[in-house]
Amino acid sequence: MKLLLVDGSTIFRIGFRVLCATAEDLSVEGECGDAAQACLQAASLVPDVLVTDLHLPDRNGVALTRELARTMPSIRVLLLAPQGPEAIVHQALAAGATGYVLKGQPPEEVLAAVRAVGQGQMVLPPGVTPPAPRPVGRNERNRAVAHAIERLSQRERQIFDLVVWGNSNKQIAGRLGISIKTVETHRGHINGKLRVHTSADIVRLASLWGMLSAPAATNGTNGNVAHELPQ
């Protein structure tokens, strides 16, 4: 089974390679540290399973999963990431991931998860329940929302994802290496294209599109999302 590993930590990538070397049926054919390189290597190597962290320098693992599901749907994705709320796991599955396993799980469980995902089986962390099926009566509305989101530019989509994950404009600027003013300008374009006004509106829109199992909570004062990604 051919694997592509995506993780910002070189030390972790080395450790994962060593772990997979103990399994005759698994082969790490490539590795990289960010989503941009992951897309390039995935197109070149066409691995059976792409194993990615949740936190990447340029995009989060869910955004990478969504991109691969759109461009290379034959590649199965396993999120190998830190502990997080159940909603994050559900969001990864909604984006197209086949499984989600925790970095803190025993090595044999991680290897078992890789094999299961390669065979098309859903893998969830301990204690996480499968997401409920989406309601079937909103297909037209969902397609309209999806079309609106697809109109976003790549940078706008990055910022959209970070807003959904609870980042403030200051945090987004820091993560992307741009000014807060630039973030605010992009936020204005996003709001105009999607016809929304606040971060809470964006989260609700993401939930409607199936990117979250439920809308994230807000603080009720300025519309900023209160839910934060685990660091």
Coordinates of C-alpha atoms in Angstrom, one line a residue:
M1 CA 0.0 0.0 0.0
K2 CA 1.6 3.3 -1.2
L3 CA 1.5 6.2 1.3
L4 CA 2.1 9.9 1.1
L5 CA 2.8 11.6 4.4
V6 CA 2.1 15.3 4.9
D7 CA 3.3 16.8 8.2
G8 CA 5.1 20.1 9.1
S9 CA 7.4 18.3 11.6
T10 CA 10.4 16.6 10.0
I11 CA 10.9 14.6 13.2
F12 CA 7.4 13.2 13.1
R13 CA 7.8 12.3 9.4
I14 CA 11.0 10.4 10.3
G15 CA 9.2 8.6 13.1
F16 CA 6.3 7.6 10.9
R17 CA 8.6 6.3 8.2
V18 CA 10.3 4.1 10.9
L19 CA 7.0 2.9 12.1
C20 CA 5.8 1.9 8.6
A21 CA 9.1 0.2 7.9
T22 CA 8.0 -2.4 10.4
A23 CA 5.0 -3.3 8.2
E24 CA 5.8 -5.2 5.0
D25 CA 2.5 -4.1 3.4
L26 CA 3.0 -0.3 3.9
S27 CA 5.4 1.9 1.9
V28 CA 5.9 5.6 2.4
E29 CA 6.5 6.7 -1.2
G30 CA 6.7 10.4 -0.5
E31 CA 6.6 13.0 2.2
C32 CA 6.3 16.8 2.5
G33 CA 5.6 19.5 5.0
D34 CA 2.7 21.5 3.4
A35 CA -0.5 21.3 1.4
A36 CA 0.9 22.8 -1.8
Q37 CA 3.7 20.2 -2.0
A38 CA 1.1 17.5 -1.0
C39 CA -1.0 18.3 -4.1
L40 CA 2.0 18.1 -6.4
Q41 CA 3.3 14.9 -5.0
A42 CA -0.2 13.3 -4.9
A43 CA -0.6 14.0 -8.6
S44 CA 2.8 12.5 -9.3
L45 CA 2.8 9.5 -7.0
V46 CA -1.0 8.7 -6.9
P47 CA -0.7 7.0 -3.4
D48 CA -3.4 4.7 -2.1
V49 CA -3.6 6.7 1.1
L50 CA -2.5 10.3 1.9
V51 CA -1.8 10.7 5.6
T52 CA -1.9 14.3 6.8
D53 CA -1.7 16.4 9.9
L54 CA -4.5 18.8 10.8
H55 CA -2.2 21.8 11.1
L56 CA -0.1 22.6 8.0
P57 CA 1.9 25.8 7.4
D58 CA -0.2 26.9 4.4
R59 CA -3.6 25.3 4.8
N60 CA -5.3 23.0 7.3
G61 CA -5.6 19.3 6.7
V62 CA -9.4 19.6 6.1
A63 CA -8.9 22.1 3.3
L64 CA -6.3 19.8 1.8
T65 CA -8.7 16.9 2.0
R66 CA -11.4 18.9 0.3
E67 CA -9.1 19.8 -2.5
L68 CA -8.0 16.2 -3.0
A69 CA -11.6 15.0 -3.0
R70 CA -12.3 17.4 -5.8
T71 CA -9.2 16.8 -7.9
M72 CA -8.1 13.2 -7.1
P73 CA -11.0 11.4 -5.5
S74 CA -9.3 8.0 -5.9
I75 CA -6.8 8.9 -3.1
R76 CA -8.1 8.1 0.3
V77 CA -7.2 10.5 3.1
L78 CA -6.4 9.8 6.7
L79 CA -6.1 12.6 9.2
L80 CA -3.4 11.8 11.7
A81 CA -3.7 14.6 14.1
P82 CA -4.0 15.8 17.8
Q83 CA -7.0 15.3 19.9
G84 CA -9.9 17.6 18.9
P85 CA -13.6 18.1 19.4
E86 CA -15.9 15.7 17.6
A87 CA -17.1 18.4 15.3
I88 CA -13.6 18.6 13.8
V89 CA -13.6 14.9 13.1
H90 CA -17.0 15.2 11.4
Q91 CA -15.8 18.2 9.4
A92 CA -12.8 16.1 8.1
L93 CA -15.2 13.3 7.0
A94 CA -17.6 15.8 5.4
A95 CA -14.6 17.2 3.4
G96 CA -13.9 13.7 2.0
A97 CA -11.5 12.0 4.6
T98 CA -12.0 8.3 5.1
G99 CA -10.6 8.3 8.6
Y100 CA -9.2 10.3 11.5
V101 CA -6.8 8.9 14.0
L102 CA -5.0 10.5 17.0
K103 CA -1.2 11.0 17.1
G104 CA -1.4 9.8 20.7
Q105 CA -2.9 6.4 19.9
P106 CA -0.6 3.3 20.1
P107 CA 1.5 2.6 17.0
E108 CA -0.3 -0.6 16.2
E109 CA -3.6 1.3 16.1
V110 CA -2.2 3.9 13.8
L111 CA -1.0 1.2 11.4
A112 CA -4.4 -0.6 11.6
A113 CA -6.1 2.7 10.8
V114 CA -3.9 3.2 7.7
R115 CA -4.7 -0.2 6.4
A116 CA -8.4 0.2 7.1
V117 CA -8.6 3.5 5.3
G118 CA -6.7 2.0 2.4
Q119 CA -9.5 -0.6 2.2
G120 CA -12.1 2.2 2.2
Q121 CA -13.2 1.6 5.8
M122 CA -14.2 4.6 8.0
V123 CA -11.9 5.0 11.0
L124 CA -12.8 7.2 14.0
P125 CA -10.9 8.1 17.2
P126 CA -12.0 6.4 20.4
G127 CA -15.2 7.9 21.7
V128 CA -16.2 9.7 18.5
T129 CA -19.6 8.7 17.0
P130 CA -20.1 8.6 13.2
P131 CA -21.8 11.8 11.8
A132 CA -25.5 11.7 11.3
P133 CA -26.7 11.5 7.7
R134 CA -27.5 14.8 6.2
P135 CA -31.1 15.8 5.6
V136 CA -32.2 15.0 2.1
G137 CA -34.7 17.9 1.6
R138 CA -32.1 20.6 1.0
N139 CA -30.2 19.5 -2.0
E140 CA -31.0 22.5 -4.2
R141 CA -30.1 24.9 -1.4
N142 CA -26.9 23.0 -0.7
R143 CA -25.9 23.1 -4.4
A144 CA -26.5 26.9 -4.4
V145 CA -24.3 27.4 -1.4
A146 CA -21.6 25.2 -2.8
H147 CA -21.6 27.1 -6.0
A148 CA -21.2 30.4 -4.1
I149 CA -18.3 29.1 -2.1
E150 CA -16.6 27.8 -5.2
R151 CA -16.5 31.4 -6.5
L152 CA -14.0 32.3 -3.8
S153 CA -10.4 32.8 -4.9
Q154 CA -7.7 30.6 -3.4
R155 CA -6.8 33.2 -0.8
E156 CA -10.4 34.0 0.0
R157 CA -11.0 30.2 0.5
Q158 CA -8.0 30.0 2.9
I159 CA -9.4 32.9 4.9
F160 CA -12.9 31.3 4.8
D161 CA -11.6 28.1 6.2
L162 CA -9.7 29.9 9.0
V163 CA -12.8 31.9 9.9
V164 CA -14.8 28.6 10.1
W165 CA -12.1 27.2 12.4
G166 CA -12.5 30.1 14.8
N167 CA -9.6 32.4 13.9
S168 CA -9.8 36.2 14.4
N169 CA -8.5 38.6 11.7
K170 CA -5.3 39.0 13.7
Q171 CA -4.7 35.3 13.9
I172 CA -5.5 34.8 10.2
A173 CA -3.0 37.5 9.4
G174 CA -0.3 35.8 11.5
R175 CA -1.0 32.4 10.0
L176 CA -0.9 33.6 6.4
G177 CA 1.8 36.2 6.8
I178 CA -0.3 39.1 5.6
S179 CA -1.5 42.3 7.2
I180 CA -4.7 42.6 9.1
K181 CA -5.8 45.2 6.6
T182 CA -5.4 42.7 3.8
V183 CA -7.4 40.2 5.8
E184 CA -10.2 42.7 6.3
T185 CA -10.2 43.4 2.5
H186 CA -10.5 39.7 1.7
R187 CA -13.2 39.4 4.4
G188 CA -15.2 42.1 2.6
H189 CA -14.9 40.3 -0.7
I190 CA -16.0 37.0 1.0
N191 CA -19.0 38.7 2.7
G192 CA -20.1 40.2 -0.6
K193 CA -19.8 37.0 -2.6
L194 CA -21.5 34.8 0.0
R195 CA -24.0 37.6 1.1
V196 CA -23.0 37.3 4.8
H197 CA -22.1 39.8 7.4
T198 CA -20.4 38.1 10.4
S199 CA -18.2 35.2 11.3
A200 CA -21.2 33.5 12.7
D201 CA -22.9 33.7 9.3
I202 CA -19.9 32.1 7.7
V203 CA -19.9 29.2 10.2
R204 CA -23.6 28.7 9.6
L205 CA -23.0 28.7 5.8
A206 CA -20.2 26.1 6.3
S207 CA -22.5 24.0 8.3
L208 CA -25.2 24.1 5.7
W209 CA -22.7 22.9 3.1
G210 CA -21.8 20.0 5.3
M211 CA -18.4 21.3 6.3
L212 CA -19.4 21.1 10.0
S213 CA -21.6 18.7 11.8
A214 CA -23.2 21.6 13.6
P215 CA -22.6 25.4 13.7
A216 CA -19.8 26.4 16.0
A217 CA -20.8 28.5 19.0
T218 CA -20.2 32.2 19.1
N219 CA -19.6 34.5 21.9
G220 CA -22.8 36.4 21.3
T221 CA -21.2 39.9 21.2
N222 CA -19.4 40.6 18.0
G223 CA -20.0 37.6 15.9
N224 CA -16.5 36.2 16.3
V225 CA -16.4 32.4 16.5
A226 CA -15.5 31.3 20.0
H227 CA -14.4 27.7 19.1
E228 CA -10.7 27.5 18.5
L229 CA -8.6 24.8 16.8
P230 CA -6.4 22.9 19.2
Q231 CA -2.8 24.1 18.9

